[in-house]
Amino acid sequence: MRKLKNSELDRLSVEDFKEVKKTPLIIILDNIRSLNNIGSVFRTSDAFLIEKIYLCGITATPPHKDIHKTALGSTETVAWEYVEDTLTLIHKLKAENIKVIAVEQAENAMMLDQFTPKKNTRYALVFGNEVKGVAQDVVSASDVVLEIPQFGTKHSLNISVSCGVVVWDLFSKLQAI
């Protein structure tokens, strides 16, 4: 088995990326403090053709060298917008018939492996602060709370890892519909 060269990866150009049909997923970063986590979420969003990222509260915005370091140019491909208040954004998206999913450990949360997305439905995934998680008012306003099943001693994943797990899972399920 031979590793592929970058030239063999059939990458989209920036222009082609902006024109290609997107996955009906939006990512909301609720007060993320790590610039590297923000950059990693941009990179994951590029990989799975995410529709848009909303950066909320204290979440930093591009351009920034530490975001760029992990984003590797994906801040130029993935649509993004800064919104100060996450809860206001949630209400706006719900009014547009977008289903809001908080990714959090909460009472009555649905395990990710048990969730089946619906065809012709757009979803917004909310990922929270590295210490405090998704704000309670945002969890309460969400349509669904999804939890990533974990079986070790920590029951905690880095936000960029959580984003990768959830986005891959929903991307895979949406492709199968």
XYZ file of N, CA, C and O in Angstrom:
708
model
N 0.848 -1.177 0.000
C 0.000 0.000 0.000
C 0.895 1.242 0.000
O 1.856 1.312 0.755
N 0.551 2.212 -0.837
C 1.348 3.422 -0.993
C 0.537 4.626 -0.528
O -0.632 4.760 -0.853
N 1.202 5.484 0.258
C 0.547 6.721 0.660
C 0.313 7.595 -0.568
O 1.129 7.630 -1.479
N -0.807 8.298 -0.571
C -1.099 9.202 -1.680
C -0.364 10.517 -1.504
O -0.174 11.004 -0.388
N 0.017 11.096 -2.618
C 0.621 12.422 -2.613
C -0.495 13.460 -2.564
O -1.632 13.179 -2.972
N -0.188 14.654 -2.084
C -1.185 15.723 -2.035
C -1.821 15.963 -3.398
O -3.017 16.230 -3.496
N -1.038 15.856 -4.442
C -1.541 16.096 -5.797
C -2.547 15.033 -6.246
O -3.274 15.226 -7.213
N -2.607 13.905 -5.549
C -3.516 12.815 -5.903
C -4.828 12.853 -5.106
O -5.683 11.998 -5.292
N -5.013 13.835 -4.245
C -6.164 13.848 -3.333
C -7.428 14.445 -3.920
O -8.456 14.462 -3.264
N -7.382 14.940 -5.131
C -8.571 15.466 -5.805
C -9.290 16.512 -4.957
O -10.489 16.452 -4.736
N -8.523 17.478 -4.482
C -9.064 18.542 -3.642
C -9.830 19.559 -4.477
O -9.472 19.851 -5.608
N -10.879 20.115 -3.861
C -11.625 21.197 -4.500
C -10.826 22.488 -4.414
O -10.115 22.720 -3.433
N -10.980 23.331 -5.401
C -10.425 24.676 -5.301
C -11.328 25.478 -4.358
O -12.462 25.061 -4.066
N -10.857 26.613 -3.897
C -11.668 27.472 -3.029
C -12.965 27.842 -3.742
O -14.050 27.787 -3.158
N -12.871 28.188 -5.018
C -14.053 28.572 -5.798
C -15.035 27.409 -5.914
O -16.249 27.581 -5.767
N -14.513 26.211 -6.210
C -15.374 25.033 -6.320
C -16.025 24.692 -4.985
O -17.194 24.308 -4.921
N -15.265 24.838 -3.893
C -15.817 24.568 -2.556
C -17.011 25.471 -2.282
O -18.030 25.028 -1.776
N -16.879 26.731 -2.632
C -17.958 27.682 -2.359
C -19.212 27.383 -3.179
O -20.318 27.723 -2.764
N -19.056 26.718 -4.313
C -20.187 26.410 -5.195
C -20.809 25.035 -4.947
O -21.966 24.820 -5.288
N -20.077 24.119 -4.359
C -20.565 22.747 -4.187
C -21.711 22.710 -3.159
O -21.773 23.538 -2.252
N -22.612 21.752 -3.342
C -23.725 21.581 -2.407
C -23.170 21.229 -1.031
O -22.336 20.335 -0.879
N -23.683 21.921 -0.021
C -23.191 21.730 1.343
C -24.036 20.715 2.106
O -25.202 20.476 1.800
N -23.424 20.145 3.116
C -24.115 19.279 4.062
C -25.050 20.172 4.880
O -24.642 21.252 5.300
N -26.279 19.758 5.135
C -27.226 20.630 5.841
C -26.945 20.716 7.351
O -27.801 20.461 8.188
N -25.711 21.042 7.666
C -25.275 21.193 9.053
C -24.629 22.559 9.247
O -23.830 22.998 8.418
N -24.984 23.194 10.340
C -24.411 24.461 10.772
C -23.747 24.182 12.110
O -24.275 23.412 12.921
N -22.607 24.799 12.358
C -21.934 24.646 13.645
C -21.973 25.975 14.380
O -21.689 27.025 13.800
N -22.319 25.899 15.657
C -22.328 27.072 16.525
C -21.310 26.832 17.628
O -21.392 25.827 18.354
N -20.345 27.733 17.737
C -19.354 27.648 18.811
C -19.749 28.634 19.898
O -19.711 29.846 19.697
N -20.143 28.103 21.045
C -20.676 28.869 22.165
C -19.554 29.166 23.172
O -19.236 28.337 24.015
N -18.923 30.341 23.025
C -17.896 30.805 23.970
C -16.671 29.891 24.061
O -16.230 29.513 25.150
N -16.112 29.561 22.898
C -14.904 28.730 22.846
C -13.690 29.627 23.082
O -13.527 30.654 22.428
N -12.838 29.236 23.996
C -11.700 30.091 24.349
C -10.417 29.739 23.605
O -9.560 30.589 23.428
N -10.262 28.491 23.171
C -9.017 28.064 22.528
C -9.029 28.374 21.034
O -9.885 27.874 20.295
N -8.070 29.165 20.603
C -7.949 29.500 19.188
C -7.620 28.264 18.358
O -8.069 28.144 17.216
N -6.871 27.339 18.928
C -6.564 26.100 18.209
C -7.815 25.259 18.013
O -7.998 24.630 16.965
N -8.695 25.208 19.009
C -9.960 24.487 18.850
C -10.804 25.113 17.753
O -11.405 24.407 16.946
N -10.853 26.427 17.711
C -11.617 27.125 16.672
C -11.076 26.756 15.293
O -11.832 26.403 14.390
N -9.771 26.813 15.139
C -9.153 26.450 13.863
C -9.430 25.013 13.471
O -9.701 24.708 12.302
N -9.401 24.107 14.442
C -9.681 22.701 14.164
C -11.115 22.495 13.710
O -11.387 21.677 12.826
N -12.048 23.243 14.300
C -13.453 23.140 13.883
C -13.613 23.638 12.450
O -14.351 23.046 11.658
N -12.906 24.699 12.087
C -12.944 25.160 10.695
C -12.448 24.058 9.764
O -13.049 23.803 8.714
N -11.388 23.393 10.136
C -10.819 22.350 9.278
C -11.773 21.169 9.125
O -11.968 20.645 8.022
N -12.395 20.751 10.220
C -13.391 19.681 10.162
C -14.574 20.116 9.297
O -15.092 19.335 8.496
N -14.981 21.366 9.437
C -16.111 21.892 8.657
C -15.814 21.886 7.173
O -16.684 21.601 6.355
N -14.596 22.193 6.808
C -14.180 22.141 5.411
C -14.237 20.696 4.914
O -14.774 20.425 3.836
N -13.740 19.769 5.716
C -13.670 18.364 5.302
C -15.044 17.777 5.002
O -15.179 16.941 4.106
N -16.079 18.222 5.743
C -17.405 17.632 5.591
C -18.426 18.602 4.995
O -19.631 18.398 5.140
N -17.937 19.635 4.301
C -18.778 20.571 3.556
C -19.885 21.192 4.409
O -21.047 21.262 4.001
N -19.505 21.635 5.598
C -20.460 22.255 6.516
C -20.941 23.572 5.927
O -20.167 24.345 5.364
N -22.222 23.828 6.091
C -22.876 25.006 5.522
C -22.313 26.323 6.074
O -22.022 27.255 5.321
N -22.156 26.405 7.413
C -21.712 27.656 8.018
C -21.296 27.418 9.460
O -21.794 26.495 10.105
N -20.404 28.264 9.955
C -20.024 28.276 11.364
C -20.426 29.625 11.944
O -20.147 30.672 11.351
N -21.063 29.589 13.115
C -21.334 30.808 13.874
C -20.392 30.829 15.065
O -20.313 29.854 15.820
N -19.688 31.926 15.225
C -18.758 32.129 16.331
C -19.444 33.076 17.308
O -19.758 34.210 16.946
N -19.691 32.614 18.542
C -20.511 33.378 19.480
C -19.762 33.718 20.764
O -18.880 32.964 21.200
N -20.179 34.835 21.372
C -19.633 35.231 22.667
C -18.160 35.547 22.603
O -17.723 36.333 21.768
N -17.373 34.893 23.458
C -15.929 35.151 23.522
C -15.147 34.424 22.433
O -13.930 34.575 22.342
N -15.824 33.631 21.615
C -15.140 32.883 20.553
C -14.454 33.870 19.605
O -15.100 34.764 19.065
N -13.156 33.694 19.420
C -12.388 34.577 18.551
C -12.752 34.345 17.090
O -13.267 33.290 16.720
N -12.469 35.331 16.267
C -12.774 35.251 14.838
C -11.497 35.387 14.010
O -10.523 36.002 14.453
N -11.503 34.823 12.820
C -10.395 35.055 11.900
C -10.382 36.524 11.483
O -11.424 37.180 11.560
N -9.292 37.058 11.022
C -7.990 36.395 10.940
C -7.249 36.444 12.273
O -7.282 37.451 12.972
N -6.623 35.354 12.610
C -5.779 35.270 13.792
C -4.770 34.151 13.543
O -5.153 33.072 13.091
N -3.508 34.403 13.861
C -2.459 33.432 13.520
C -2.669 32.070 14.178
O -2.388 31.043 13.577
N -3.205 32.042 15.409
C -3.407 30.752 16.074
C -4.608 29.990 15.513
O -4.621 28.760 15.519
N -5.611 30.686 15.035
C -6.715 30.016 14.335
C -6.186 29.496 13.001
O -6.412 28.334 12.636
N -5.468 30.337 12.292
C -4.931 29.974 10.972
C -4.018 28.757 11.057
O -4.024 27.907 10.155
N -3.244 28.654 12.144
C -2.288 27.557 12.296
C -2.964 26.195 12.217
O -2.447 25.268 11.597
N -4.140 26.053 12.821
C -4.833 24.764 12.778
C -5.882 24.697 11.672
O -6.222 23.619 11.209
N -6.395 25.845 11.236
C -7.425 25.861 10.188
C -6.848 25.546 8.811
O -7.560 25.073 7.928
N -5.572 25.833 8.608
C -4.893 25.559 7.336
C -5.644 26.099 6.118
O -5.819 25.402 5.121
N -6.142 27.322 6.220
C -6.797 27.956 5.080
C -8.297 27.755 5.011
O -8.965 28.359 4.172
N -8.867 26.928 5.886
C -10.304 26.656 5.810
C -11.156 27.842 6.263
O -12.359 27.858 6.005
N -10.551 28.846 6.858
C -11.313 30.065 7.170
C -11.655 30.817 5.888
O -12.524 31.684 5.888
N -10.994 30.471 4.795
C -11.267 31.085 3.498
C -12.325 30.309 2.708
O -12.865 30.822 1.738
N -12.592 29.073 3.116
C -13.563 28.262 2.380
C -14.905 28.169 3.088
O -15.948 28.274 2.455
N -14.898 27.955 4.393
C -16.134 27.752 5.147
C -16.748 29.109 5.496
O -16.073 29.983 6.041
N -18.026 29.267 5.190
C -18.743 30.500 5.544
C -18.823 30.598 7.064
O -19.062 29.594 7.749
N -18.616 31.797 7.588
C -18.717 31.998 9.029
C -19.232 33.394 9.336
O -19.165 34.288 8.498
N -19.751 33.524 10.551
C -20.282 34.808 10.988
C -20.138 34.896 12.503
O -20.325 33.898 13.210
N -19.833 36.089 12.995
C -19.794 36.316 14.441
C -21.159 36.816 14.897
O -21.733 37.719 14.288
N -21.674 36.215 15.970
C -22.913 36.657 16.610
C -22.616 36.719 18.104
O -22.164 35.733 18.693
N -22.875 37.859 18.703
C -22.513 38.034 20.114
C -23.264 37.082 21.042
O -22.671 36.446 21.908
N -24.573 36.973 20.874
C -25.386 36.215 21.819
C -25.875 34.901 21.204
O -26.669 34.909 20.249
N -25.453 33.799 21.778
C -25.810 32.476 21.259
C -27.314 32.230 21.325
O -27.898 31.712 20.370
N -27.946 32.600 22.418
C -29.379 32.342 22.579
C -30.203 33.089 21.531
O -31.149 32.533 20.958
N -29.841 34.321 21.238
C -30.528 35.091 20.200
C -30.397 34.380 18.854
O -31.368 34.267 18.099
N -29.212 33.882 18.569
C -28.982 33.134 17.327
C -29.848 31.880 17.280
O -30.454 31.582 16.245
N -29.918 31.159 18.393
C -30.721 29.930 18.452
C -32.182 30.231 18.088
O -32.792 29.531 17.284
N -32.726 31.290 18.671
C -34.120 31.659 18.380
C -34.296 32.025 16.906
O -35.303 31.653 16.282
N -33.330 32.721 16.340
C -33.382 33.101 14.919
C -33.371 31.849 14.030
O -34.178 31.724 13.105
N -32.470 30.917 14.315
C -32.369 29.705 13.503
C -33.629 28.844 13.635
O -34.115 28.297 12.644
N -34.156 28.738 14.829
C -35.392 27.961 15.021
C -36.549 28.590 14.246
O -37.375 27.870 13.678
N -36.579 29.907 14.163
C -37.617 30.599 13.390
C -37.479 30.300 11.899
O -38.451 30.380 11.144
N -36.282 29.919 11.465
C -36.019 29.538 10.072
C -36.212 28.034 9.867
O -35.796 27.474 8.859
N -36.800 27.362 10.857
C -37.087 25.931 10.810
C -35.823 25.063 10.808
O -35.822 23.955 10.260
N -34.768 25.565 11.410
C -33.545 24.793 11.578
C -33.616 24.133 12.951
O -33.913 24.789 13.948
N -33.371 22.835 13.009
C -33.412 22.094 14.267
C -32.084 22.302 15.005
O -31.011 22.046 14.450
N -32.175 22.743 16.242
C -30.983 23.061 17.036
C -30.667 21.892 17.960
O -31.531 21.424 18.717
N -29.422 21.445 17.885
C -28.944 20.321 18.678
C -27.782 20.792 19.537
O -26.741 21.206 19.012
N -27.950 20.737 20.850
C -26.839 21.005 21.763
C -26.086 19.696 21.969
O -26.696 18.646 22.185
N -24.778 19.748 21.880
C -23.950 18.574 22.151
C -23.441 18.742 23.579
O -22.573 19.578 23.850
N -24.037 17.968 24.478
C -23.790 18.191 25.907
C -24.221 16.962 26.690
O -25.024 16.155 26.221
N -23.691 16.828 27.895
C -24.140 15.805 28.821
C -25.250 16.435 29.660
O -25.004 17.413 30.373
N -26.460 15.912 29.527
C -27.615 16.507 30.197
C -28.653 15.434 30.498
O -28.648 14.357 29.885
N -29.553 15.751 31.426
C -30.657 14.845 31.708
C -31.434 14.591 30.427
O -31.686 15.507 29.652
N -31.783 13.349 30.220
C -32.591 12.942 29.068
C -31.941 13.221 27.716
O -32.635 13.304 26.706
N -30.627 13.382 27.700
C -29.931 13.553 26.424
C -30.043 12.251 25.632
O -30.094 11.159 26.192
N -30.095 12.402 24.319
C -30.116 11.237 23.439
C -28.667 10.893 23.081
O -27.880 11.783 22.769
N -28.340 9.633 23.140
C -26.997 9.208 22.760
C -26.837 9.359 21.246
O -27.762 9.062 20.480
N -25.689 9.822 20.844
C -25.417 10.104 19.437
C -25.721 8.908 18.545
O -26.318 9.067 17.474
N -25.344 7.721 18.974
C -25.570 6.536 18.142
C -27.051 6.178 17.998
O -27.418 5.414 17.114
N -27.910 6.769 18.818
C -29.355 6.518 18.746
C -30.094 7.567 17.913
O -31.282 7.414 17.638
N -29.397 8.633 17.527
C -30.031 9.736 16.796
C -30.008 9.477 15.294
O -28.973 9.114 14.731
N -31.160 9.666 14.661
C -31.262 9.538 13.213
C -31.743 10.865 12.641
O -32.872 11.285 12.920
N -30.908 11.533 11.859
C -31.361 12.794 11.244
C -32.435 12.536 10.204
O -32.501 11.457 9.618
N -33.273 13.538 9.994
C -34.358 13.433 9.023
C -33.931 14.056 7.701
O -33.234 15.067 7.664
N -34.408 13.462 6.633
C -34.166 13.977 5.293
C -34.798 15.366 5.151
O -35.832 15.642 5.757
N -34.169 16.212 4.363
C -34.657 17.571 4.086
C -34.796 18.433 5.337
O -35.672 19.287 5.416
N -33.939 18.181 6.319
C -33.922 18.972 7.546
C -32.521 19.529 7.745
O -31.538 18.813 7.561
N -32.475 20.802 8.096
C -31.189 21.433 8.413
C -31.012 21.416 9.925
O -31.966 21.631 10.666
N -29.791 21.180 10.342
C -29.469 21.089 11.759
C -28.367 22.077 12.119
O -27.434 22.284 11.337
N -28.483 22.648 13.315
C -27.419 23.483 13.877
C -26.905 22.770 15.117
O -27.674 22.442 16.025
N -25.607 22.518 15.141
C -24.963 21.809 16.245
C -24.248 22.813 17.134
O -23.381 23.554 16.661
N -24.583 22.834 18.415
C -23.969 23.777 19.352
C -22.919 23.054 20.181
O -23.222 22.049 20.849
N -21.699 23.577 20.139
C -20.590 23.060 20.949
C -20.187 24.147 21.925
O -20.048 25.310 21.548
N -19.957 23.750 23.194
C -19.757 24.741 24.236
C -18.335 24.906 24.716
O -17.412 24.195 24.320
N -18.211 25.846 25.618
C -16.955 26.227 26.250
C -16.218 25.010 26.824
O -16.844 24.088 27.341
N -14.899 25.067 26.738
C -14.053 23.957 27.164
C -14.231 23.593 28.639
O -14.026 22.433 29.023
N -14.599 24.536 29.486
C -14.773 24.263 30.913
C -16.244 24.151 31.293
O -16.659 23.207 31.959
N -17.055 25.089 30.833
C -18.455 25.171 31.261
C -19.430 24.454 30.334
O -20.596 24.273 30.673
N -18.995 24.077 29.142
C -19.877 23.410 28.198
C -20.838 24.390 27.546
O -20.621 25.602 27.540
N -21.922 23.862 26.994
C -22.954 24.684 26.369
C -23.733 25.360 27.501
O -24.119 24.708 28.469
N -23.973 26.655 27.375
C -24.705 27.399 28.400
C -26.079 26.772 28.632
O -26.732 26.316 27.688
N -26.520 26.759 29.885
C -27.799 26.125 30.240
C -28.972 26.717 29.467
O -29.855 25.983 29.020
N -29.001 28.042 29.286
C -30.129 28.631 28.554
C -30.165 28.160 27.109
O -31.231 27.987 26.527
N -29.010 27.883 26.546
C -28.931 27.360 25.176
C -29.377 25.896 25.156
O -30.126 25.486 24.269
N -28.932 25.116 26.135
C -29.380 23.719 26.244
C -30.901 23.680 26.347
O -31.573 22.924 25.641
N -31.463 24.527 27.206
C -32.913 24.556 27.417
C -33.682 24.948 26.155
O -34.787 24.469 25.928
N -33.089 25.799 25.332
C -33.757 26.265 24.111
C -33.583 25.322 22.927
O -34.248 25.485 21.901
N -32.714 24.343 23.058
C -32.428 23.428 21.948
C -33.569 22.445 21.729
O -34.306 22.106 22.650
N -33.687 21.965 20.492
C -34.695 20.963 20.154
C -34.307 19.580 20.645
O -35.159 18.766 20.996
N -33.001 19.315 20.629
C -32.468 18.010 21.011
C -31.144 18.256 21.726
O -30.416 19.195 21.388
N -30.841 17.392 22.691
C -29.504 17.379 23.287
C -28.908 16.013 22.973
O -29.503 14.982 23.293
N -27.766 16.035 22.310
C -27.061 14.798 21.976
C -25.837 14.654 22.867
O -25.130 15.625 23.120
N -25.608 13.432 23.286
C -24.433 13.122 24.090
C -23.612 12.068 23.355
O -24.167 11.118 22.799
N -22.311 12.243 23.363
C -21.413 11.253 22.771
C -21.182 10.158 23.817
O -20.691 10.449 24.910
N -21.535 8.912 23.519
C -21.302 7.836 24.492
C -19.802 7.719 24.792
O -18.976 7.754 23.875
N -19.486 7.628 26.061
C -18.083 7.491 26.487
C -18.034 6.437 27.588
O -18.945 6.368 28.415
N -16.969 5.668 27.625
C -16.937 4.506 28.504
C -15.739 4.456 29.449
O -15.630 3.543 30.247
N -14.862 5.442 29.376
C -13.689 5.466 30.245
C -13.949 6.182 31.550
O -15.089 6.284 32.018
N -12.906 6.736 32.141
C -13.022 7.396 33.439
C -13.256 8.891 33.330
O -13.740 9.511 34.266
N -12.954 9.509 32.230
C -13.005 10.970 32.117
C -14.352 11.513 31.674
O -14.774 12.558 32.123
N -15.030 10.849 30.758
C -16.311 11.330 30.225
C -16.218 12.779 29.784
O -17.089 13.599 30.060
N -15.123 13.066 29.087
C -14.893 14.419 28.598
C -13.994 14.340 27.371
O -12.968 13.678 27.399
N -14.421 15.013 26.306
C -13.612 15.091 25.093
C -13.321 16.554 24.786
O -14.141 17.425 25.085
N -12.187 16.806 24.170
C -11.875 18.149 23.699
C -12.957 18.582 22.716
O -13.487 17.765 21.970
N -13.276 19.861 22.704
C -14.367 20.361 21.846
C -14.108 20.069 20.368
O -15.026 19.692 19.641
N -12.867 20.190 19.932
C -12.605 19.918 18.516
C -12.760 18.432 18.201
O -13.205 18.062 17.116
N -12.432 17.578 19.151
C -12.632 16.136 18.975
C -14.133 15.834 18.965
O -14.621 15.094 18.118
N -14.876 16.421 19.906
C -16.331 16.240 19.944
C -16.963 16.650 18.628
O -17.824 15.951 18.090
N -16.525 17.781 18.108
C -17.053 18.264 16.836
C -16.766 17.257 15.728
O -17.662 16.918 14.950
N -15.566 16.752 15.670
C -15.206 15.778 14.642
C -16.050 14.516 14.730
O -16.540 13.997 13.719
N -16.259 14.016 15.938
C -17.047 12.799 16.144
C -18.494 13.020 15.697
O -19.063 12.221 14.941
N -19.105 14.102 16.166
C -20.522 14.361 15.873
C -20.725 14.664 14.397
O -21.643 14.130 13.760
N -19.876 15.500 13.835
C -20.023 15.861 12.418
C -19.845 14.628 11.537
O -20.623 14.411 10.612
N -18.852 13.820 11.811
C -18.658 12.604 11.013
C -19.880 11.684 11.123
O -20.371 11.161 10.124
N -20.380 11.506 12.341
C -21.534 10.628 12.539
C -22.740 11.143 11.751
O -23.368 10.374 11.015
N -23.065 12.417 11.891
C -24.243 12.952 11.191
C -24.025 13.021 9.684
O -24.939 12.736 8.911
N -22.816 13.376 9.255
C -22.487 13.376 7.823
C -22.732 11.986 7.230
O -23.375 11.853 6.190
N -22.247 10.963 7.905
C -22.412 9.574 7.434
C -23.875 9.184 7.354
O -24.327 8.584 6.377
N -24.627 9.534 8.393
C -26.061 9.209 8.415
C -26.814 9.968 7.323
O -27.712 9.408 6.691
N -26.473 11.225 7.126
C -27.147 12.024 6.089
C -26.836 11.498 4.694
O -27.693 11.538 3.808
N -25.621 11.019 4.468
C -25.254 10.461 3.167
C -26.048 9.197 2.863
O -26.305 8.892 1.704
N -26.446 8.486 3.907
C -27.164 7.210 3.730
C -28.673 7.410 3.487
O -29.346 6.461 3.094
N -29.155 8.614 3.730
C -30.604 8.877 3.563
C -30.942 8.985 2.082
O -30.307 9.633 1.325
